[in-house]
């Protein structure tokens, strides 16, 4: 049944999982670039004194020796808009799994109101459009339009659940790129050196 007001939700992020010994893994990578191992020794045979891992990690960040961040994985769960999903999808090094609007019905969909709409005192007009689009979507489903075609009227503000997994270097690169005020790609190139 169509509602007069749909559920507005707020973007959120939750830590899902990460490599348990991520800091040691990164420190081993960094140490391996400066110390030659011989015989049967491997990278995992490095022994660290107390405080040494933290010291190595600080040096890695300061020197921007980002190649050592290529191993391990961090997974985060997001609730965000389809607009933000598109921004993640541009990063081909990310493993993405999003809730499907192709396979599941989205009547009474949740949506996210952009902050600028709230600042300009326009959220009621935004809500009105969302209710209209939900009604149109519902009428299409009721008329027998397949879900994968009815979704064409769903707005980019409709929320999706997204899991993103990648290594620490890609998360760092993503943060640098997306925190740039103009989202300039030229700033990303400066951070790519290993």
Tab-separated table of C-alpha atoms in Angstrom:
chain	number	residue	atom	x	y	z
A	1	UNK	CA	0.000	0.000	0.000
A	2	UNK	CA	1.257	3.463	-0.900
A	3	UNK	CA	2.304	5.736	1.943
A	4	UNK	CA	2.014	9.506	2.213
A	5	UNK	CA	5.507	9.638	3.620
A	6	UNK	CA	8.295	7.221	2.818
A	7	UNK	CA	11.087	6.278	5.217
A	8	UNK	CA	13.980	8.721	5.050
A	9	UNK	CA	17.245	7.113	6.139
A	10	UNK	CA	20.687	8.495	6.831
A	11	UNK	CA	23.923	7.283	5.241
A	12	UNK	CA	25.841	4.961	7.531
A	13	UNK	CA	28.974	2.818	7.556
A	14	UNK	CA	29.786	-0.202	9.710
A	15	UNK	CA	33.070	-2.072	10.009
A	16	UNK	CA	32.457	-5.673	8.898
A	17	UNK	CA	35.816	-7.410	8.953
A	18	UNK	CA	39.513	-6.963	8.332
A	19	UNK	CA	42.710	-8.969	8.264
A	20	UNK	CA	43.342	-9.760	11.950
A	21	UNK	CA	47.052	-8.966	11.943
A	22	UNK	CA	46.900	-6.082	9.448
A	23	UNK	CA	49.438	-3.880	11.253
A	24	UNK	CA	51.983	-6.703	11.477
A	25	UNK	CA	51.378	-7.627	7.827
A	26	UNK	CA	52.092	-4.046	6.727
A	27	UNK	CA	55.168	-3.826	8.988
A	28	UNK	CA	56.480	-7.110	7.529
A	29	UNK	CA	56.001	-5.730	4.013
A	30	UNK	CA	57.880	-2.548	4.904
A	31	UNK	CA	60.727	-4.402	6.615
A	32	UNK	CA	61.013	-6.785	3.653
A	33	UNK	CA	61.844	-3.873	1.352
A	34	UNK	CA	64.934	-3.010	3.436
A	35	UNK	CA	66.226	-6.358	4.716
A	36	UNK	CA	67.379	-9.275	2.583
A	37	UNK	CA	66.301	-12.665	3.890
A	38	UNK	CA	68.491	-15.678	3.159
A	39	UNK	CA	68.175	-19.424	3.582
A	40	UNK	CA	64.776	-20.779	4.567
A	41	UNK	CA	63.590	-17.544	6.193
A	42	UNK	CA	60.434	-15.884	4.867
A	43	UNK	CA	58.773	-12.532	5.487
A	44	UNK	CA	56.627	-13.971	8.276
A	45	UNK	CA	59.811	-14.825	10.225
A	46	UNK	CA	60.479	-11.159	11.059
A	47	UNK	CA	60.458	-10.538	14.807
A	48	UNK	CA	59.443	-7.122	16.074
A	49	UNK	CA	60.479	-5.475	19.319
A	50	UNK	CA	57.877	-3.723	21.416
A	51	UNK	CA	56.778	-0.493	19.714
A	52	UNK	CA	58.621	-1.311	16.480
A	53	UNK	CA	55.466	-2.024	14.450
A	54	UNK	CA	53.958	1.342	15.373
A	55	UNK	CA	57.230	3.084	14.486
A	56	UNK	CA	57.343	1.349	11.100
A	57	UNK	CA	53.700	2.221	10.347
A	58	UNK	CA	54.303	5.897	11.167
A	59	UNK	CA	57.352	5.905	8.883
A	60	UNK	CA	55.314	4.277	6.081
A	61	UNK	CA	52.628	6.967	6.288
A	62	UNK	CA	55.171	9.788	6.490
A	63	UNK	CA	57.184	8.529	3.501
A	64	UNK	CA	54.061	7.615	1.482
A	65	UNK	CA	55.593	4.196	0.793
A	66	UNK	CA	52.127	2.920	-0.108
A	67	UNK	CA	53.111	-0.308	-1.843
A	68	UNK	CA	53.329	-2.003	1.555
A	69	UNK	CA	49.562	-1.434	1.987
A	70	UNK	CA	48.658	-3.698	-0.953
A	71	UNK	CA	48.051	-6.817	1.173
A	72	UNK	CA	45.244	-7.666	3.532
A	73	UNK	CA	41.611	-6.675	3.264
A	74	UNK	CA	39.088	-4.461	5.026
A	75	UNK	CA	35.335	-4.840	4.463
A	76	UNK	CA	32.828	-2.115	5.321
A	77	UNK	CA	29.015	-2.198	5.104
A	78	UNK	CA	27.259	0.970	3.927
A	79	UNK	CA	23.718	2.251	3.672
A	80	UNK	CA	23.849	4.938	1.031
A	81	UNK	CA	22.167	6.364	-2.039
A	82	UNK	CA	22.487	5.018	-5.563
A	83	UNK	CA	24.488	8.186	-6.336
A	84	UNK	CA	27.143	7.146	-3.807
A	85	UNK	CA	27.026	3.567	-5.102
A	86	UNK	CA	28.008	4.933	-8.519
A	87	UNK	CA	31.008	6.678	-6.941
A	88	UNK	CA	32.198	3.394	-5.416
A	89	UNK	CA	31.629	1.538	-8.689
A	90	UNK	CA	34.189	3.784	-10.409
A	91	UNK	CA	36.897	2.235	-8.237
A	92	UNK	CA	37.430	-1.032	-10.074
A	93	UNK	CA	39.811	-2.359	-7.427
A	94	UNK	CA	36.948	-2.606	-4.912
A	95	UNK	CA	34.938	-5.764	-4.359
A	96	UNK	CA	31.308	-4.593	-4.306
A	97	UNK	CA	28.072	-6.366	-3.399
A	98	UNK	CA	24.936	-4.200	-3.416
A	99	UNK	CA	21.295	-4.932	-2.710
A	100	UNK	CA	19.554	-5.457	-6.023
A	101	UNK	CA	16.792	-3.265	-7.420
A	102	UNK	CA	16.761	-5.596	-10.408
A	103	UNK	CA	15.650	-8.708	-8.499
A	104	UNK	CA	13.691	-7.395	-5.491
A	105	UNK	CA	10.626	-5.181	-5.247
A	106	UNK	CA	11.158	-1.687	-3.818
A	107	UNK	CA	7.717	-0.324	-3.020
A	108	UNK	CA	7.844	2.063	-0.045
A	109	UNK	CA	11.561	2.494	-0.727
A	110	UNK	CA	13.903	4.175	1.733
A	111	UNK	CA	15.746	7.251	0.486
A	112	UNK	CA	18.402	9.734	1.491
A	113	UNK	CA	17.842	13.502	1.386
A	114	UNK	CA	21.022	15.354	0.329
A	115	UNK	CA	22.271	17.867	2.930
A	116	UNK	CA	21.976	20.838	0.542
A	117	UNK	CA	18.228	20.211	0.185
A	118	UNK	CA	17.878	20.401	3.957
A	119	UNK	CA	19.984	23.574	4.196
A	120	UNK	CA	17.805	25.298	1.615
A	121	UNK	CA	14.609	24.287	3.442
A	122	UNK	CA	13.432	22.135	0.528
A	123	UNK	CA	13.049	18.682	2.129
A	124	UNK	CA	9.231	18.703	1.913
A	125	UNK	CA	9.378	19.168	-1.867
A	126	UNK	CA	11.942	16.375	-2.009
A	127	UNK	CA	9.630	14.100	0.016
A	128	UNK	CA	6.741	14.931	-2.308
A	129	UNK	CA	8.732	13.783	-5.333
A	130	UNK	CA	9.753	10.563	-3.536
A	131	UNK	CA	6.122	9.748	-2.695
A	132	UNK	CA	5.117	10.417	-6.317
A	133	UNK	CA	7.874	8.141	-7.680
A	134	UNK	CA	6.959	5.418	-5.196
A	135	UNK	CA	3.355	5.634	-6.372
A	136	UNK	CA	4.411	5.407	-10.003
A	137	UNK	CA	6.659	2.421	-9.234
A	138	UNK	CA	3.849	0.694	-7.313
A	139	UNK	CA	1.364	1.290	-10.170
A	140	UNK	CA	3.857	-0.174	-12.630
A	141	UNK	CA	4.305	-3.313	-10.490
A	142	UNK	CA	0.526	-3.647	-10.021
A	143	UNK	CA	0.069	-3.319	-13.789
A	144	UNK	CA	2.446	-6.234	-14.374
A	145	UNK	CA	5.588	-4.332	-15.386
A	146	UNK	CA	8.553	-6.595	-14.508
A	147	UNK	CA	10.587	-5.444	-11.489
A	148	UNK	CA	13.738	-5.006	-13.572
A	149	UNK	CA	11.884	-2.490	-15.793
A	150	UNK	CA	9.779	-0.823	-13.086
A	151	UNK	CA	13.017	0.178	-11.317
A	152	UNK	CA	13.702	2.768	-14.022
A	153	UNK	CA	11.600	5.275	-12.066
A	154	UNK	CA	13.440	4.692	-8.786
A	155	UNK	CA	15.413	7.837	-7.898
A	156	UNK	CA	19.159	7.955	-7.379
A	157	UNK	CA	18.412	8.957	-3.773
A	158	UNK	CA	16.872	5.507	-3.109
A	159	UNK	CA	19.003	3.734	-0.529
A	160	UNK	CA	20.973	0.555	-1.120
A	161	UNK	CA	22.938	-1.683	1.200
A	162	UNK	CA	26.496	-2.060	-0.009
A	163	UNK	CA	29.456	-4.151	1.125
A	164	UNK	CA	32.869	-2.945	-0.037
A	165	UNK	CA	36.098	-4.937	0.369
A	166	UNK	CA	39.597	-3.924	-0.668
A	167	UNK	CA	43.129	-3.556	0.628
A	168	UNK	CA	44.292	-0.638	2.823
A	169	UNK	CA	46.052	1.155	-0.046
A	170	UNK	CA	42.838	1.357	-2.063
A	171	UNK	CA	40.901	2.659	0.965
A	172	UNK	CA	43.531	5.352	1.479
A	173	UNK	CA	43.489	6.306	-2.204
A	174	UNK	CA	39.678	6.414	-2.162
A	175	UNK	CA	39.719	8.714	0.867
A	176	UNK	CA	42.172	11.107	-0.777
A	177	UNK	CA	40.202	11.221	-4.023
A	178	UNK	CA	36.756	11.610	-2.476
A	179	UNK	CA	37.787	14.167	0.127
A	180	UNK	CA	39.069	16.541	-2.548
A	181	UNK	CA	36.539	19.424	-2.692
A	182	UNK	CA	36.275	19.312	-6.469
A	183	UNK	CA	36.844	15.560	-6.637
A	184	UNK	CA	39.750	16.312	-8.954
A	185	UNK	CA	41.354	13.288	-10.519
A	186	UNK	CA	44.674	15.131	-10.829
A	187	UNK	CA	45.189	14.937	-7.045
A	188	UNK	CA	44.781	11.150	-7.169
A	189	UNK	CA	47.761	10.767	-9.487
A	190	UNK	CA	50.112	12.329	-6.926
A	191	UNK	CA	49.234	9.617	-4.406
A	192	UNK	CA	49.778	6.622	-6.683
A	193	UNK	CA	53.520	6.246	-6.324
A	194	UNK	CA	54.709	3.120	-4.556
